Amino acid sequence: LAKTTQPISMDSYEGQEVNITCSHNNIATNDYITWYQQFPSQGPRFIIQGYKTKVTNEVASLFIPADRKSSTLSLPRVSLSDTAVYYCLVGDRGGGFKTIFGAGTRLFVKA
Amino acid sequence: GAGVSQSPRYKVAKRGQDVALRCDPISGHVSLFWYQQALGQGPEFLTYFQNEAQLDKSGLPSDRFFAERPEGSVSTLKIQRTQQEDSAVYLCASSPREGGTEAFFGQGTRLTVV
């Protein structure tokens, strides 16, 4: 499984756009990039998944450059409730069951 | 229910006691995962089931840990002779896909060994 590297923590203010970048230099051809969000005392929650270019849903956008060695999770107009830990994962969607979470990025949104 | 349900939410065990943690996945989900999460750390993989078959148990930290999913739905994680280092949150997740990098997590069971 490809190893990921992401910032340990980030601070932002309400209403700002937040971009969290994840490096995955050893990503394999069959690997997808998946992001999860985790609040205290809760299990992780799936946010978004992509393979290449750009994916957007009602919560976030995921930007993946052509070489796929990194990805950026974009959260538009964050609010206090977006304060959480964000995990970037890389794995084969069919066989990536040994999903490696890493330490994640702690996002703290301030008023 | 609509989501993954875990019970109990909290468990306090005396060192040396056996515990059993239950996971009710989303109905029909093929894949089921168990993770261990220490305070301030990301979840760490323990084991994976595809239906009733345990395809990967490489993350189980010792032979005191045992997981089963006999009918391909409910799963139980059992820890024998608990030790203080077993204190953690145990998370269960299920996915409709085989492998399933898009998984749905329960709220976890917080185990404290005293």
Short mmCIF file of C-alpha atoms in Angstrom, two decimals:
data_model
loop_
_atom_site.label_atom_id
_atom_site.label_comp_id
_atom_site.label_asym_id
_atom_site.label_seq_id
_atom_site.Cartn_x
_atom_site.Cartn_y
_atom_site.Cartn_z
CA LEU A 1 0.00 0.00 0.00
CA ALA A 2 1.24 3.48 -0.86
CA LYS A 3 2.33 5.58 2.08
CA THR A 4 0.82 9.03 2.48
CA THR A 5 2.21 12.22 3.98
CA GLN A 6 0.03 15.09 5.10
CA PRO A 7 0.46 18.08 7.43
CA ILE A 8 -0.01 17.32 11.10
CA SER A 9 -2.25 20.33 11.71
CA MET A 10 -3.80 23.38 10.08
CA ASP A 11 -5.66 26.41 11.37
CA SER A 12 -8.32 28.37 9.51
CA TYR A 13 -11.11 30.87 10.08
CA GLU A 14 -14.79 30.48 9.45
CA GLY A 15 -15.79 31.20 5.87
CA GLN A 16 -12.38 30.50 4.39
CA GLU A 17 -11.55 27.81 1.87
CA VAL A 18 -9.22 25.17 3.26
CA ASN A 19 -6.91 23.05 1.14
CA ILE A 20 -5.21 20.01 2.64
CA THR A 21 -2.55 18.40 0.48
CA CYS A 22 -1.49 14.79 0.72
CA SER A 23 1.63 13.30 -0.86
CA HIS A 24 1.60 9.73 -2.14
CA ASN A 25 4.67 9.33 -4.32
CA ASN A 26 4.39 5.54 -4.59
CA ILE A 27 0.77 5.40 -5.70
CA ALA A 28 0.03 2.38 -7.88
CA THR A 29 -1.93 2.31 -11.11
CA ASN A 30 -4.97 0.68 -9.51
CA ASP A 31 -5.00 2.87 -6.42
CA TYR A 32 -7.77 5.31 -5.60
CA ILE A 33 -7.40 8.28 -3.25
CA THR A 34 -9.89 8.51 -0.42
CA TRP A 35 -10.42 11.11 2.28
CA TYR A 36 -12.10 10.59 5.63
CA GLN A 37 -13.15 13.02 8.37
CA GLN A 38 -13.20 12.13 12.05
CA PHE A 39 -14.76 14.05 14.92
CA PRO A 40 -13.86 13.28 18.56
CA SER A 41 -15.59 10.18 19.93
CA GLN A 42 -16.86 9.18 16.49
CA GLY A 43 -15.71 6.81 13.80
CA PRO A 44 -14.22 8.20 10.58
CA ARG A 45 -16.68 9.35 7.95
CA PHE A 46 -16.09 8.98 4.21
CA ILE A 47 -15.83 12.37 2.47
CA ILE A 48 -14.71 11.83 -1.10
CA GLN A 49 -12.84 9.46 -3.38
CA GLY A 50 -11.15 9.96 -6.74
CA TYR A 51 -8.75 8.50 -9.26
CA LYS A 52 -7.64 11.46 -11.36
CA THR A 53 -8.39 15.09 -12.23
CA LYS A 54 -11.18 16.54 -10.13
CA VAL A 55 -14.06 15.14 -8.16
CA THR A 56 -16.68 17.27 -6.44
CA ASN A 57 -19.56 16.41 -4.15
CA GLU A 58 -21.78 18.36 -1.80
CA VAL A 59 -19.11 18.39 0.89
CA ALA A 60 -15.74 18.85 -0.79
CA SER A 61 -13.64 18.79 -3.92
CA LEU A 62 -10.68 16.57 -4.59
CA PHE A 63 -7.96 17.70 -6.99
CA ILE A 64 -5.54 15.13 -8.39
CA PRO A 65 -2.74 16.19 -10.77
CA ALA A 66 -1.81 14.13 -13.80
CA ASP A 67 1.09 12.31 -12.08
CA ARG A 68 -1.22 11.37 -9.16
CA LYS A 69 1.65 11.70 -6.70
CA SER A 70 -0.34 14.09 -4.57
CA SER A 71 -3.91 15.17 -4.00
CA THR A 72 -5.64 18.16 -2.44
CA LEU A 73 -8.83 18.09 -0.46
CA SER A 74 -10.64 21.41 -0.74
CA LEU A 75 -13.28 22.41 1.80
CA PRO A 76 -15.20 25.52 0.72
CA ARG A 77 -16.22 28.11 3.31
CA VAL A 78 -15.43 26.11 6.42
CA SER A 79 -17.42 26.50 9.61
CA LEU A 80 -16.59 25.72 13.23
CA SER A 81 -18.17 22.31 12.77
CA ASP A 82 -15.51 21.37 10.23
CA THR A 83 -12.96 21.19 13.04
CA ALA A 84 -11.86 17.56 12.82
CA VAL A 85 -9.08 15.23 11.77
CA TYR A 86 -8.83 14.56 8.05
CA TYR A 87 -7.22 11.37 6.74
CA CYS A 88 -5.86 10.74 3.26
CA LEU A 89 -5.77 7.09 2.19
CA VAL A 90 -4.49 5.41 -0.93
CA GLY A 91 -5.44 1.90 -1.96
CA ASP A 92 -6.79 -0.48 -4.53
CA ARG A 93 -10.57 -0.17 -4.37
CA GLY A 94 -10.97 -3.87 -4.85
CA GLY A 95 -8.23 -5.17 -2.62
CA GLY A 96 -7.24 -2.28 -0.44
CA PHE A 97 -8.78 -3.74 2.64
CA LYS A 98 -5.71 -3.13 4.75
CA THR A 99 -6.56 0.56 4.70
CA ILE A 100 -3.77 2.59 6.27
CA PHE A 101 -4.97 5.77 7.95
CA GLY A 102 -1.82 7.42 9.22
CA ALA A 103 -1.95 10.25 11.74
CA GLY A 104 -4.14 12.58 9.68
CA THR A 105 -4.35 16.39 9.59
CA ARG A 106 -5.96 18.14 12.53
CA LEU A 107 -7.93 21.09 11.17
CA PHE A 108 -8.94 23.73 13.69
CA VAL A 109 -11.45 26.31 12.50
CA LYS A 110 -11.61 29.51 14.50
CA ALA A 111 -14.38 32.06 14.71
CA GLY B 1 -30.66 0.58 11.86
CA ALA B 2 -29.23 2.53 8.99
CA GLY B 3 -25.62 2.60 10.13
CA VAL B 4 -22.95 0.42 11.67
CA SER B 5 -23.75 -0.30 15.29
CA GLN B 6 -21.20 -1.27 17.91
CA SER B 7 -21.77 -2.43 21.46
CA PRO B 8 -21.00 -1.73 24.14
CA ARG B 9 -19.97 1.91 23.63
CA TYR B 10 -17.79 1.77 26.71
CA LYS B 11 -16.21 -1.16 28.46
CA VAL B 12 -14.06 -1.22 31.56
CA ALA B 13 -12.24 -4.49 32.15
CA LYS B 14 -9.93 -5.61 34.87
CA ARG B 15 -6.54 -6.77 33.69
CA GLY B 16 -6.73 -10.43 32.82
CA GLN B 17 -10.44 -10.38 32.04
CA ASP B 18 -11.81 -11.53 28.67
CA VAL B 19 -13.96 -9.11 26.66
CA ALA B 20 -16.18 -9.40 23.59
CA LEU B 21 -16.99 -6.45 21.36
CA ARG B 22 -19.88 -6.64 18.94
CA CYS B 23 -20.35 -5.08 15.52
CA ASP B 24 -23.59 -4.99 13.54
CA PRO B 25 -22.67 -3.88 10.02
CA ILE B 26 -24.99 -2.32 7.49
CA SER B 27 -27.25 -5.03 6.14
CA GLY B 28 -25.95 -6.63 2.99
CA HIS B 29 -22.43 -5.25 3.26
CA VAL B 30 -19.86 -7.74 2.07
CA SER B 31 -16.79 -6.31 3.76
CA LEU B 32 -16.21 -5.83 7.47
CA PHE B 33 -13.14 -4.34 9.10
CA TRP B 34 -11.91 -3.96 12.64
CA TYR B 35 -9.53 -1.18 13.63
CA GLN B 36 -7.82 -0.17 16.87
CA GLN B 37 -7.39 3.52 17.58
CA ALA B 38 -5.15 4.78 20.37
CA LEU B 39 -5.63 8.26 21.75
CA GLY B 40 -4.37 10.88 19.30
CA GLN B 41 -3.53 8.34 16.61
CA GLY B 42 -5.18 7.24 13.42
CA PRO B 43 -7.06 3.94 13.25
CA GLU B 44 -4.84 0.90 12.80
CA PHE B 45 -6.05 -2.09 10.82
CA LEU B 46 -6.69 -5.29 12.76
CA THR B 47 -8.59 -7.66 10.51
CA TYR B 48 -10.83 -7.94 7.45
CA PHE B 49 -13.76 -10.19 6.58
CA GLN B 50 -15.33 -10.74 3.20
CA ASN B 51 -18.68 -12.25 4.09
CA GLU B 52 -17.84 -14.96 6.66
CA ALA B 53 -14.26 -15.46 5.47
CA GLN B 54 -11.50 -13.78 7.41
CA LEU B 55 -9.18 -12.83 4.56
CA ASP B 56 -6.65 -10.82 6.52
CA LYS B 57 -5.84 -10.93 10.21
CA SER B 58 -2.32 -9.63 9.95
CA GLY B 59 -3.07 -6.59 12.11
CA LEU B 60 -4.13 -8.52 15.19
CA PRO B 61 -1.44 -7.65 17.75
CA SER B 62 -1.27 -11.03 19.47
CA ASP B 63 -2.95 -14.41 19.73
CA ARG B 64 -5.07 -12.97 22.54
CA PHE B 65 -7.10 -11.20 19.85
CA PHE B 66 -9.66 -13.19 17.92
CA ALA B 67 -12.41 -12.09 15.54
CA GLU B 68 -15.26 -13.95 13.92
CA ARG B 69 -18.16 -13.34 11.58
CA PRO B 70 -19.79 -16.77 11.40
CA GLU B 71 -22.83 -15.93 9.27
CA GLY B 72 -21.37 -13.10 7.26
CA SER B 73 -23.18 -10.36 9.14
CA VAL B 74 -22.57 -9.65 12.84
CA SER B 75 -18.96 -9.78 13.95
CA THR B 76 -17.37 -10.17 17.35
CA LEU B 77 -13.88 -9.13 18.36
CA LYS B 78 -12.70 -11.02 21.40
CA ILE B 79 -9.73 -10.12 23.53
CA GLN B 80 -8.52 -12.66 26.04
CA ARG B 81 -6.59 -11.88 29.22
CA THR B 82 -6.77 -8.14 28.62
CA GLN B 83 -3.75 -6.01 29.35
CA GLN B 84 -3.43 -2.27 29.91
CA GLU B 85 -1.94 -1.74 26.46
CA ASP B 86 -5.19 -3.04 24.98
CA SER B 87 -6.92 0.15 26.15
CA ALA B 88 -8.10 1.90 22.99
CA VAL B 89 -11.14 2.58 20.85
CA TYR B 90 -12.09 -0.39 18.69
CA LEU B 91 -13.77 0.63 15.46
CA CYS B 92 -15.78 -1.52 13.12
CA ALA B 93 -16.49 -0.57 9.52
CA SER B 94 -18.42 -2.17 6.69
CA SER B 95 -18.50 -1.67 2.97
CA PRO B 96 -20.72 -2.89 0.14
CA ARG B 97 -17.64 -3.56 -1.97
CA GLU B 98 -15.09 -6.32 -1.70
CA GLY B 99 -12.03 -4.66 -0.18
CA GLY B 100 -13.90 -1.42 0.22
CA THR B 101 -11.88 1.73 0.59
CA GLU B 102 -15.23 3.52 0.91
CA ALA B 103 -16.35 2.22 4.28
CA PHE B 104 -18.92 3.16 6.86
CA PHE B 105 -17.73 3.25 10.44
CA GLY B 106 -19.47 2.68 13.72
CA GLN B 107 -18.92 4.95 16.71
CA GLY B 108 -16.53 2.49 18.28
CA THR B 109 -16.16 0.78 21.62
CA ARG B 110 -13.86 2.49 24.10
CA LEU B 111 -12.08 -0.22 26.10
CA THR B 112 -10.31 0.73 29.28
CA VAL B 113 -8.28 -1.94 31.05
CA VAL B 114 -7.59 -1.20 34.70
#
